[in-house]
Amino acid sequence: MAVKHEQENGLLLDDDGRTRRTGTLWSCIAHIITAVIGSGVLSLAWSVAQLGWIAGPIAMLCFAIVTYASVVLLSGCYRCPDPVTGTRNYSYMDAVRVNLGKTQTCLCGMFQYLYMYGIGIAYVITTSTCMSAIRRSNCYHEKGHAAPCEHKDIPNMLMFGAVQIVASQIPDFHSIKWLSVIAAIMSFAYSFTGFGLGFAEVIGNGMIKGSIAGVPASTRTKKLWLAFQALGDIAYSYPYALVLLEIQDTLKSPPPENKTMKKASMIAMILTTFFYLCCGCFGYAAFGNNTPGNLLTGFGFYEPYWLIDFANACVVLHLVGGYQLYSQPVFEFVERWFSEKFPSPLAMLCFASITLVSTFLLCDCYRSPHPEFGPARNRSYLEAVHTTLGKSKAFLGGLFVQVGLYGTSIAYVVASDTSMRAIQKSNCYHKQGREAACEYEGTLYILLFGAVQLVLSQLPDFHNIQWLSILAAIMSFAYSIIGFALCFAQVIGNGYVKGTIAGVTAYSAADKLWKVSQAIGDIAFAFPYSLIVMEIQDTLKSPPSENKTMKKATAIGIVITTFLYLGCGGFGYAAFGDKTPGNLLTGFGFSNETYWLVNFANACIVVHLVGAYQVFCQPLFANIEKWIAENHPDSRFVNKNVICKIPRLPDFQLNLLRLCLRTIYVISTTTIAMGFPYFNQVIGLFGGFSFWPLSVYFPVEMYFKQRNIEAWTTKWILLRSFSIICFLVTAFALIGSVEGLIREKIK
């Protein structure tokens, strides 16, 4: 069939408007082998042992034939009503819905997704078993066969889960071709190893073990149950139909997808059934009635330990890909359901929840050693880290805090430049028409913002900028509400909600992955609150105790800001779809009707950033000035204040150290902003860099130390897992933002 291809924004599209599929016969075979040759291959020797020499191999052949027959039927359901030219069904569930109706779809969905979820659990358990086997084998090899070499499974499971969290960020089924190829190679590797070891064991025994009836049981009833369990294990080894249509949806055409799918299935099923028969039969022939549930464990943990370790490592690598193969359809279903029921992005809610949890942990670190009655106050983030975790952790924390605060200042300079240029461009178009040349350099506005900050930075400390914070908060509400309202009006004007489940279309899977990672960094940057929790808490009166007031204020503040974030983010994407701009307000253009409102919102942003810059740089000023004062207590330059008298204003004390240090700071942030004026990339970079260590790692570690949480307790495992997951996500965001910044600079 000749499929119609269109081109949009440089992208080749298929007949359904989606990015052109590039899957081939060989990529399809790789997907199938990854799906079919799972860890279940290692249990087939046990299954043959229960069924015996005749029933065991025949059962495997029967399940292979049944699977292939169902594949032939299903592949014809990818397009409806015609299997070659009809409308595409992207998943098993879509095919059931189109052909059998809503009731059958609900029933099918329950079975399919529950089974896929179960496969995921089984893969985690199998991975843990193999990783424990590797550690035990190496332990016996190094310490002797009598050594106590038992290992807990939980760390292995957490490690595998952490890897899957990263792999799960791969956008969709079309982007895991490379993972399936690796997994398919690994499945061949450990199958060959199991087959080879079984064959060598038979040669070493000098006889073929086993019998026609299989392993004897104490009663007929028990034998029957074992036979049923063996059939279940064989059935588990052929779960391929679950993801057949998802695999078929990756294929390019012509030739027709169903023909390619049938050919790939035939080749893959022959290969996998051959390996199943070899591993199952030679495993039973090698061990007879002592055939283990996992074939590799039957060879012990001794010699050849390195070969068994290699096979177990191949199983683990295969399961990394296999887990994704069965998880991606579940992800797609859940994400689509969420996007239909809850249009606001889930990532924002996740980061809001993380920030709330970490802030609650931090609030209890303001006083030491008791969170309410401790006599010692920690007036800054670094003081809390130093008091609770010691000098070395305080040094590391200081590095992240200072870089995080400094980076936030740079990002605010860049953001202010973007808004001020938007105002000037809007006024230019309004006066001279849309055809006028209204592009402006940002240097002037960056310098103007820096000049304002030079003056405000001479305010002595955090306690003196309360009025500025109130003004900035009012401005943030103003522009957020305007942005939300304009987006809402745009959606109403469009008459429909734009956007898709997968987000903006990219030129390639790699490009999409970079954009997703940068977006996560941008969201992380929107929740930088943990940096200044202690400084804010130090302004509170007591009673009531500061940590209680702070927790209440934090909950209220994060709920309000998250609501505004969701409103602006969700309705912004709904309004503009694939053309959503980096700065939301620039998407409304410069029309005569709304230009004044957009200008007002941009002006509010600038005023807010003036205050926000000070909120984030004052703690950094305090840290540096305190360090200098402690190391140079007798310096007049450090300690001398000059009284400045300004007409009609109160006398102002000007400190020479403060004047020089803060001037250099403002000049440096302004200079760097002029060199890298890339709004989204800069905020993504600093969001990815600072979010995990400051919002998650140090709060969790301080909580452990202050509350004396012992290792491997339930609370310890939950918080440690929470920290590891957040690390992987923010590392992903950091890498993507660095790539985006470099790409913009080169461009």
XYZ file of C-alpha atoms in Angstrom:
747
model
C 0.000 0.000 0.000
C 1.293 3.468 -0.783
C 0.843 5.544 2.319
C 0.310 9.251 1.860
C 3.152 11.315 3.345
C 2.842 15.029 4.087
C 5.344 17.580 5.288
C 4.795 20.088 8.083
C 7.455 22.298 9.721
C 10.129 20.181 8.042
C 8.738 16.935 9.455
C 7.581 14.052 7.291
C 4.140 12.911 8.401
C 2.227 9.667 7.896
C -1.375 9.443 6.726
C -2.635 9.954 10.315
C -0.753 13.245 10.796
C 1.853 11.746 13.114
C 5.610 11.861 12.561
C 6.576 9.393 9.864
C 7.316 5.933 11.246
C 10.754 4.472 10.575
C 10.525 0.914 11.961
C 11.804 -1.921 9.784
C 11.577 -5.707 9.714
C 14.732 -5.977 11.831
C 13.722 -3.430 14.458
C 10.396 -5.263 14.673
C 12.184 -8.583 15.222
C 14.270 -6.952 17.989
C 11.102 -5.701 19.727
C 9.489 -9.144 19.463
C 12.514 -11.030 20.775
C 12.768 -8.585 23.689
C 9.081 -9.144 24.436
C 9.152 -12.938 24.065
C 12.533 -14.096 25.396
C 12.027 -12.810 28.901
C 13.381 -14.110 32.153
C 10.784 -16.869 31.769
C 13.223 -18.760 29.531
C 15.249 -19.665 32.634
C 12.225 -21.359 34.226
C 11.444 -23.556 31.213
C 13.813 -26.342 32.289
C 11.807 -26.637 35.527
C 8.566 -26.673 33.480
C 9.848 -29.488 31.243
C 10.935 -31.342 34.384
C 7.396 -31.229 35.777
C 5.755 -32.311 32.509
C 8.326 -34.848 31.323
C 10.154 -35.501 28.084
C 7.061 -35.741 25.861
C 4.516 -33.318 27.363
C 7.118 -30.602 28.089
C 8.428 -29.994 24.538
C 4.958 -30.518 23.034
C 3.506 -27.880 25.416
C 6.131 -25.359 24.293
C 5.431 -26.049 20.621
C 1.668 -25.731 21.209
C 2.018 -22.366 22.945
C 4.313 -21.155 20.142
C 1.746 -22.178 17.494
C -1.134 -20.584 19.421
C 0.870 -17.360 19.863
C 1.722 -17.176 16.171
C -1.902 -17.796 15.186
C -3.063 -14.962 17.471
C -0.340 -12.719 16.026
C -1.609 -13.321 12.496
C -5.147 -12.441 13.574
C -4.101 -9.372 15.594
C -1.808 -7.930 12.941
C -4.821 -7.682 10.641
C -6.589 -5.530 13.266
C -4.004 -2.723 13.178
C -6.048 -1.000 10.459
C -9.836 -1.028 10.343
C -12.044 -1.765 8.525
C -9.506 -2.727 5.846
C -6.316 -4.372 7.186
C -4.181 -2.534 4.599
C -5.795 0.883 3.994
C -8.066 1.397 7.013
C -7.737 3.709 10.036
C -4.890 2.857 12.421
C -5.399 1.366 15.893
C -2.371 2.418 17.908
C -2.772 -0.117 20.705
C -4.413 -3.402 21.657
C -7.067 -1.421 23.555
C -7.812 0.784 20.536
C -8.412 -2.312 18.389
C -10.757 -3.830 20.969
C -12.647 -0.530 21.324
C -13.149 -0.140 17.573
C -14.137 -3.752 16.913
C -15.914 -4.917 20.081
C -17.280 -1.808 21.795
C -16.945 -0.081 25.170
C -17.982 -2.958 27.454
C -15.430 -5.391 26.045
C -12.812 -2.627 26.136
C -13.212 -2.207 29.904
C -12.861 -5.945 30.436
C -9.874 -6.174 28.110
C -8.210 -3.130 29.691
C -8.473 -4.656 33.153
C -6.748 -7.856 32.001
C -4.147 -6.194 29.787
C -2.893 -3.473 32.103
C -3.056 -5.660 35.194
C -0.963 -8.269 33.381
C 1.542 -5.681 32.159
C 1.810 -4.281 35.668
C 2.370 -7.811 36.944
C 5.118 -8.370 34.364
C 6.817 -5.225 35.646
C 6.737 -6.575 39.216
C 8.031 -9.952 38.037
C 10.906 -8.278 36.191
C 11.902 -6.320 39.304
C 11.956 -9.526 41.376
C 13.900 -11.431 38.711
C 16.439 -8.617 38.426
C 16.970 -8.637 42.178
C 17.465 -12.428 42.118
C 20.103 -12.184 39.378
C 21.950 -9.278 41.015
C 22.005 -11.144 44.345
C 23.327 -14.230 42.529
C 26.196 -12.166 41.061
C 27.134 -10.718 44.464
C 26.895 -14.141 46.143
C 29.016 -15.782 43.423
C 31.755 -13.164 43.760
C 31.624 -13.423 47.561
C 32.091 -17.218 47.483
C 34.913 -16.829 44.972
C 36.768 -14.299 47.145
C 36.023 -15.599 50.681
C 35.484 -19.307 50.192
C 32.448 -21.551 49.947
C 31.793 -21.483 53.702
C 31.534 -17.664 53.889
C 28.204 -16.026 54.891
C 27.282 -14.517 51.528
C 23.588 -13.757 51.833
C 22.478 -10.364 50.497
C 19.263 -8.417 50.883
C 17.083 -7.917 47.818
C 15.764 -4.424 48.630
C 18.899 -2.470 47.532
C 18.912 -4.376 44.223
C 15.243 -3.602 43.639
C 15.755 0.078 44.456
C 18.705 0.248 42.067
C 16.711 -1.340 39.248
C 13.807 0.979 40.026
C 16.106 4.001 39.825
C 17.325 2.917 36.373
C 13.733 2.421 35.220
C 12.763 5.906 36.425
C 15.330 7.341 34.031
C 14.469 4.941 31.187
C 10.759 5.676 31.696
C 11.353 9.268 30.590
C 11.878 8.002 27.028
C 8.833 9.581 25.363
C 7.124 6.620 23.725
C 7.340 3.185 22.122
C 8.878 4.628 18.939
C 11.931 5.879 20.848
C 13.056 2.601 22.464
C 14.290 0.836 19.332
C 17.908 1.005 20.538
C 16.904 -0.378 23.942
C 15.108 -3.308 22.324
C 18.162 -4.105 20.192
C 20.381 -4.203 23.310
C 17.814 -6.294 25.182
C 17.475 -8.736 22.268
C 21.265 -9.208 22.126
C 21.345 -9.800 25.882
C 18.515 -12.352 25.658
C 20.457 -14.308 23.029
C 23.582 -14.066 25.200
C 22.092 -15.524 28.381
C 20.036 -18.075 26.428
C 23.193 -19.273 24.652
C 25.002 -19.383 27.993
C 22.218 -21.386 29.662
C 21.997 -23.718 26.670
C 25.797 -24.144 26.544
C 26.128 -24.819 30.271
C 23.257 -27.326 30.122
C 24.851 -29.101 27.164
C 28.236 -29.201 28.943
C 26.577 -30.558 32.085
C 24.979 -33.390 30.064
C 28.374 -34.244 28.515
C 29.958 -34.150 31.970
C 27.284 -36.422 33.431
C 27.714 -38.889 30.583
C 23.960 -39.459 30.515
C 20.625 -37.761 29.823
C 18.663 -37.382 33.018
C 14.869 -37.165 33.316
C 11.900 -39.346 32.429
C 8.770 -39.357 30.289
C 6.542 -38.652 33.300
C 8.744 -35.898 34.700
C 9.617 -35.227 38.331
C 7.728 -37.571 40.673
C 5.430 -36.051 43.309
C 4.205 -37.393 46.651
C 0.570 -37.501 45.466
C -1.298 -37.333 42.163
C -2.971 -34.111 43.255
C 0.376 -32.438 43.902
C 1.672 -33.695 40.551
C -1.385 -32.181 38.859
C -0.838 -28.804 40.527
C 2.843 -28.816 39.548
C 1.882 -29.627 35.937
C -0.594 -26.730 35.900
C 2.075 -24.412 37.307
C 4.506 -25.588 34.627
C 1.954 -24.778 31.913
C 1.510 -21.325 33.481
C 5.281 -20.738 33.343
C 5.327 -21.704 29.662
C 2.348 -19.431 28.967
C 4.215 -16.582 30.753
C 7.057 -17.083 28.288
C 4.759 -16.083 25.396
C 3.191 -12.731 26.481
C 3.888 -11.139 23.103
C 0.293 -10.432 21.980
C -0.027 -7.746 24.679
C 2.238 -5.333 22.814
C 1.854 -6.532 19.231
C -0.069 -3.514 17.935
C 2.236 -1.079 19.729
C 5.175 -2.727 17.940
C 3.306 -2.740 14.622
C 2.635 0.995 15.042
C 6.391 1.646 14.766
C 6.615 0.152 11.231
C 6.984 2.242 8.121
C 4.940 1.520 5.010
C 4.996 0.429 2.238
C 5.032 -2.551 2.442
C 1.806 -2.835 4.460
C 2.421 -3.041 8.185
C 0.519 -6.323 8.637
C 2.710 -8.128 6.082
C 5.936 -6.932 7.722
C 4.546 -7.867 11.112
C 3.659 -11.416 10.069
C 7.092 -11.965 8.536
C 8.894 -10.561 11.600
C 6.724 -12.660 13.908
C 7.469 -15.853 11.976
C 11.255 -15.268 12.144
C 11.211 -14.227 15.811
C 8.940 -17.078 16.910
C 11.133 -19.690 15.198
C 14.253 -18.283 16.869
C 12.712 -17.972 20.322
C 11.038 -21.388 20.251
C 14.360 -22.964 19.251
C 16.044 -21.364 22.259
C 13.174 -22.286 24.540
C 13.401 -25.948 23.517
C 17.181 -25.987 23.894
C 17.250 -24.325 27.320
C 14.268 -26.288 28.593
C 15.309 -29.690 27.324
C 19.053 -29.482 27.982
C 18.360 -28.021 31.417
C 16.155 -30.984 32.301
C 18.637 -33.409 30.710
C 21.410 -31.906 32.863
C 19.671 -31.864 36.266
C 16.783 -34.319 36.001
C 14.618 -34.347 39.130
C 16.837 -31.649 40.688
C 16.139 -29.097 37.952
C 15.956 -25.644 39.641
C 13.315 -22.935 39.055
C 16.006 -20.627 37.638
C 18.275 -22.623 35.331
C 21.415 -20.587 36.081
C 21.244 -21.272 39.833
C 21.581 -24.988 39.109
C 25.240 -24.488 38.196
C 26.012 -23.175 41.690
C 28.046 -20.091 42.601
C 31.486 -21.586 42.091
C 33.035 -22.526 38.760
C 32.643 -21.267 36.110
C 31.485 -18.360 38.304
C 32.482 -15.662 35.779
C 30.341 -17.203 33.023
C 27.309 -17.485 35.302
C 27.890 -13.897 36.440
C 27.989 -12.824 32.797
C 24.720 -14.639 32.075
C 23.033 -13.065 35.108
C 24.303 -9.629 34.061
C 22.826 -10.219 30.583
C 19.491 -11.118 32.202
C 19.535 -7.825 34.139
C 20.335 -5.759 31.035
C 17.642 -7.567 29.078
C 15.087 -6.874 31.799
C 15.877 -3.151 31.683
C 14.647 -3.129 28.090
C 11.917 -5.699 28.649
C 10.447 -3.665 31.512
C 10.154 -0.631 29.225
C 8.637 -2.674 26.405
C 5.740 -3.711 28.632
C 5.541 -0.440 30.578
C 5.341 2.040 27.691
C 1.745 1.039 26.726
C 0.713 1.469 30.377
C 2.388 4.878 30.528
C 0.655 5.955 27.329
C -2.754 4.876 28.660
C -2.335 6.551 32.061
C -0.882 9.779 30.610
C -3.674 10.008 28.071
C -6.266 9.468 30.798
C -4.675 12.134 32.978
C -4.456 14.589 30.097
C -8.152 14.099 29.381
C -9.292 14.269 33.014
C -6.703 16.663 34.416
C -5.275 18.949 31.721
C -2.723 20.556 34.075
C 0.792 19.077 33.853
C 1.559 16.392 36.378
C 5.220 17.461 36.588
C 4.244 20.736 38.283
C 2.256 18.888 40.935
C 5.190 16.550 41.520
C 7.675 19.386 42.002
C 5.215 21.265 44.206
C 4.787 18.151 46.373
C 8.551 17.609 46.553
C 9.095 21.239 47.571
C 6.395 20.991 50.245
C 7.916 17.809 51.720
C 11.474 19.182 51.706
C 10.373 22.479 53.226
C 8.574 20.690 56.070
C 11.809 18.815 56.759
C 13.800 22.060 56.663
C 11.425 23.915 58.995
C 12.350 21.536 61.806
C 16.046 22.340 61.341
C 15.737 26.027 62.295
C 16.277 25.197 65.952
C 18.722 22.588 67.255
C 18.734 19.996 68.652
C 14.936 20.120 69.236
C 12.805 21.583 66.373
C 10.659 23.684 68.785
C 12.598 24.186 72.023
C 16.218 23.923 70.890
C 18.249 26.860 72.226
C 20.403 27.236 69.103
C 18.917 28.994 66.072
C 20.186 28.302 62.553
C 19.649 31.606 60.791
C 20.586 30.363 57.348
C 20.537 27.197 55.271
C 24.282 26.767 55.647
C 24.197 27.186 59.432
C 21.628 24.390 59.617
C 23.796 22.107 57.446
C 26.919 22.932 59.475
C 25.209 22.334 62.830
C 23.489 19.111 61.801
C 25.847 17.442 59.314
C 29.273 18.892 60.096
C 31.922 20.960 58.353
C 32.560 18.842 55.239
C 28.862 18.646 54.310
C 28.534 22.372 55.051
C 31.308 23.108 52.545
C 29.550 21.016 49.883
C 26.198 22.586 50.731
C 27.762 26.046 50.569
C 28.967 25.368 47.042
C 25.474 24.444 45.862
C 23.774 27.261 47.794
C 26.054 30.007 46.500
C 25.980 28.741 42.904
C 22.200 28.283 43.111
C 21.642 31.811 44.423
C 24.089 33.268 41.912
C 22.491 31.382 39.035
C 19.025 32.511 40.062
C 20.205 36.112 39.958
C 21.534 35.628 36.410
C 18.263 34.044 35.321
C 16.297 36.986 36.752
C 18.432 39.460 34.818
C 17.767 37.532 31.595
C 14.035 37.337 32.338
C 13.780 41.081 33.017
C 15.499 41.813 29.700
C 12.993 39.590 27.854
C 10.019 41.426 29.394
C 11.392 44.934 28.846
C 12.175 44.223 25.198
C 8.663 42.830 24.759
C 7.213 46.128 26.043
C 9.304 48.213 23.654
C 8.516 45.945 20.711
C 4.794 46.092 21.500
C 4.804 49.919 21.607
C 6.791 50.059 18.365
C 4.297 47.822 16.515
C 1.386 49.793 17.949
C 2.771 53.120 16.681
C 4.441 52.102 13.410
C 2.450 49.048 12.291
C 3.170 45.330 12.137
C 5.589 45.690 9.208
C 7.964 47.977 11.128
C 11.475 46.852 12.061
C 11.000 46.526 15.816
C 13.810 44.211 16.903
C 15.919 45.492 19.809
C 19.139 44.434 21.478
C 18.823 43.430 25.116
C 22.073 44.974 26.378
C 20.505 48.333 27.301
C 17.776 46.739 29.411
C 20.163 44.352 31.134
C 22.339 47.330 32.091
C 19.287 49.281 33.264
C 18.164 46.393 35.481
C 21.718 46.051 36.820
C 21.811 49.757 37.709
C 18.619 49.416 39.772
C 20.092 46.398 41.556
C 23.302 48.314 42.349
C 21.209 50.724 44.429
C 18.919 48.141 46.074
C 21.823 45.835 46.919
C 23.028 48.407 49.468
C 20.008 47.591 51.659
C 21.731 46.042 54.712
C 20.052 42.630 55.072
C 17.011 40.364 54.608
C 15.050 42.118 57.367
C 15.135 45.425 55.474
C 13.505 44.186 52.242
C 10.091 43.264 53.637
C 8.420 46.111 51.719
C 10.150 44.976 48.524
C 8.943 41.389 48.981
C 5.357 42.546 49.478
C 5.519 44.657 46.322
C 7.067 41.764 44.348
C 4.397 39.347 45.608
C 1.611 41.701 44.468
C 3.248 42.002 41.053
C 3.593 38.219 40.729
C -0.132 37.775 41.409
C -0.924 40.493 38.881
C 1.004 39.079 35.918
C 0.055 35.482 36.747
C -3.647 36.324 36.777
C -3.303 38.315 33.537
C -1.447 35.457 31.833
C -4.034 32.939 33.051
C -6.953 35.143 31.897
C -5.430 35.843 28.471
C -4.814 32.123 27.915
C -8.337 31.271 28.990
C -9.710 33.885 26.582
C -7.470 32.513 23.800
C -8.824 28.983 24.349
C -12.403 30.308 24.220
C -11.552 32.224 21.054
C -10.016 29.168 19.428
C -13.098 27.108 20.239
C -11.056 24.040 21.255
C -8.158 22.924 23.443
C -4.857 22.642 21.575
C -2.017 20.284 22.416
C -1.480 16.532 22.544
C -0.605 13.853 25.090
C 2.982 13.615 23.823
C 3.500 17.403 23.692
C 5.205 19.409 20.975
C 6.371 17.391 17.956
C 10.161 17.191 17.568
C 12.365 16.427 14.567
C 13.771 13.306 16.222
C 13.480 11.236 19.379
C 16.742 12.726 20.657
C 15.496 16.272 20.096
C 12.271 15.429 21.938
C 14.245 13.960 24.824
C 16.363 17.128 25.144
C 13.266 19.313 25.158
C 11.581 17.194 27.830
C 14.667 17.363 30.036
C 14.905 21.139 29.585
C 11.211 21.507 30.446
C 11.745 19.568 33.684
C 14.619 21.924 34.513
C 12.374 24.948 33.907
C 9.730 23.526 36.256
C 12.394 22.760 38.884
C 13.589 26.382 38.653
C 10.024 27.525 39.364
C 10.302 25.943 42.847
C 13.606 27.358 44.266
C 12.048 28.130 47.630
C 14.175 25.820 49.806
C 17.204 28.063 49.244
C 15.827 30.783 51.519
C 13.535 28.920 53.933
C 15.802 29.517 56.932
C 16.278 33.197 56.191
C 12.502 33.685 55.962
C 11.863 31.596 59.097
C 14.395 33.737 60.970
C 12.102 36.752 60.525
C 9.197 35.096 62.407
C 8.171 35.998 65.938
C 7.373 33.329 68.527
C 5.188 32.034 70.077
C 3.788 30.139 68.236
C 6.928 28.178 67.429
C 8.598 29.223 64.196
C 8.453 25.769 62.579
C 4.671 25.554 62.981
C 4.098 29.020 61.517
C 6.528 28.273 58.698
C 4.843 24.988 57.787
C 1.441 26.652 57.688
C 2.750 29.541 55.571
C 4.557 27.110 53.268
C 1.441 25.010 52.666
C -0.648 28.107 51.867
C 2.045 29.669 49.685
C 2.775 26.532 47.656
C -0.925 25.765 47.124
C -1.526 29.298 45.776
C 1.582 29.379 43.580
C 0.977 25.881 42.231
C -2.576 26.853 41.324
C -1.265 29.837 39.385
C 1.481 27.710 37.789
C -1.047 25.111 36.668
C -3.408 27.796 35.386
C -0.723 29.574 33.350
C 1.047 26.405 32.208
C -2.030 24.344 31.394
C -4.084 27.075 29.745
C -0.981 28.432 27.979
C -0.438 25.103 26.240
C -4.174 24.743 25.613
C -4.155 28.171 23.943
C -1.078 27.812 21.700
C -0.419 24.075 21.334
C 2.778 23.331 19.418
C 3.466 27.074 19.039
C 3.606 27.796 22.781
C 6.402 30.396 23.257
C 9.197 30.294 25.825
C 7.757 33.405 27.473
C 3.980 33.007 27.669
C 3.126 36.694 27.264
C 4.945 36.970 23.925
C 2.494 34.461 22.439
C -0.385 36.964 22.440
C 1.312 39.058 19.811
C 1.139 42.812 19.745
C -2.451 43.453 18.708
C -4.049 46.821 19.319
C -6.723 45.286 21.549
C -4.542 43.687 24.203
C -1.122 45.306 23.810
C -1.614 47.584 26.828
C -2.607 44.624 29.038
C 0.350 42.533 27.902
C 2.620 45.546 28.484
C 1.236 45.956 31.984
C 1.839 42.259 32.723
C 5.432 42.516 31.451
C 5.966 45.600 33.600
C 4.679 43.649 36.612
C 7.213 40.928 35.821
C 10.055 43.451 35.788
C 9.000 44.963 39.139
C 8.632 41.479 40.626
C 12.097 40.478 39.396
C 13.597 43.582 40.976
C 12.368 42.347 44.359
C 13.030 38.652 43.698
C 16.655 39.399 42.758
C 17.167 40.906 46.205
C 15.369 38.075 47.992
C 17.804 35.558 46.504
C 21.012 37.576 46.631
C 20.707 38.922 50.206
C 21.449 35.483 51.776
C 24.515 35.162 49.566
C 25.698 38.650 50.571
C 25.214 37.756 54.223
C 27.219 34.515 53.904
C 30.186 36.123 52.163
C 30.262 39.214 54.403
C 30.042 37.080 57.532
C 32.955 34.930 56.362
C 35.104 38.001 55.578
C 34.229 39.634 58.929
C 35.192 36.465 60.851
C 38.534 36.196 59.054
C 39.371 39.924 59.225
C 37.817 41.151 62.490
C 40.098 44.221 62.834
C 39.847 45.521 59.275
C 38.472 49.053 59.004
C 37.446 48.318 55.448
C 35.185 45.550 56.755
C 33.805 47.221 59.869
C 33.718 50.949 59.183
C 30.359 52.500 58.243
C 30.037 55.855 56.495
C 26.870 57.850 57.258
C 25.272 59.257 54.117
C 22.814 62.122 54.504
C 20.288 62.495 51.736
C 17.836 65.419 51.817
C 14.319 64.460 52.995
C 15.387 60.851 53.604
C 16.639 59.097 56.765
C 20.376 58.855 57.264
C 21.849 55.827 55.547
C 24.880 53.842 56.753
C 27.124 52.811 53.877
C 29.649 50.054 54.499
C 32.708 49.982 52.235
C 32.870 46.177 52.082
C 29.180 46.038 51.267
C 29.549 48.691 48.570
C 32.440 46.972 46.803
C 31.338 43.346 47.207
C 27.744 43.862 46.159
C 28.684 46.109 43.258
C 31.057 43.430 41.913
C 28.315 40.810 42.364
C 25.706 42.787 40.415
C 28.201 43.630 37.652
C 29.205 39.950 37.287
C 25.618 38.658 37.058
C 24.771 41.394 34.566
C 27.814 40.587 32.416
C 27.087 36.853 32.293
C 23.434 37.553 31.439
C 24.569 39.636 28.466
C 26.719 36.723 27.293
C 23.934 34.098 27.658
C 20.569 35.832 27.165
C 18.660 32.578 26.634
C 15.664 32.581 28.943
C 14.452 28.958 29.000
C 17.890 27.376 28.769
C 19.359 29.454 31.611
C 16.535 28.806 34.066
C 16.513 25.102 33.147
C 20.266 24.905 33.775
C 20.146 26.388 37.262
C 16.913 24.581 38.112
C 18.508 21.238 37.253
C 21.732 22.113 39.078
C 20.365 23.240 42.418
C 16.978 21.570 42.931
C 18.056 18.113 44.109
C 20.933 18.968 46.463
C 19.218 21.940 48.131
C 15.547 20.950 48.007
C 15.941 17.221 48.607
C 19.344 15.816 49.570
C 20.379 18.095 52.453
C 16.870 18.365 53.995
C 16.586 14.561 53.992
C 20.085 14.068 55.459
C 19.451 16.652 58.188
C 16.144 15.008 59.049
C 17.890 11.621 59.376
C 20.512 13.084 61.691
C 18.202 15.212 63.819
C 15.590 12.469 64.306
C 18.180 9.633 64.557
C 16.560 7.591 61.769
C 18.276 4.207 61.532
C 19.274 2.699 58.181
C 16.865 0.303 56.443
C 13.872 1.287 58.540
C 10.663 2.020 56.621
C 11.050 5.792 56.961
C 14.724 5.597 55.927
C 13.922 3.532 52.809
C 11.068 5.846 51.757
C 13.060 9.068 52.155
C 16.198 7.578 50.602
C 14.177 6.366 47.603
C 12.575 9.805 47.389
C 16.055 11.379 47.275
C 17.409 8.964 44.642
C 14.406 9.427 42.358
C 14.659 13.221 42.577
C 18.388 13.047 41.837
C 17.860 11.046 38.652
C 15.108 13.363 37.413
C 17.071 16.571 38.072
C 20.267 15.100 36.578
C 18.248 14.378 33.443
C 17.001 17.994 33.487
C 20.509 19.403 33.993
C 22.005 17.474 31.066
C 19.207 18.577 28.732
C 19.505 22.221 29.751
C 23.279 22.243 29.202
C 22.711 20.797 25.729
C 20.074 23.451 25.009
C 22.313 26.290 26.210
C 25.237 25.099 24.067
C 22.969 24.681 21.040
C 21.557 28.206 21.426
C 25.024 29.710 21.857
C 26.345 27.952 18.744
C 23.265 29.009 16.777
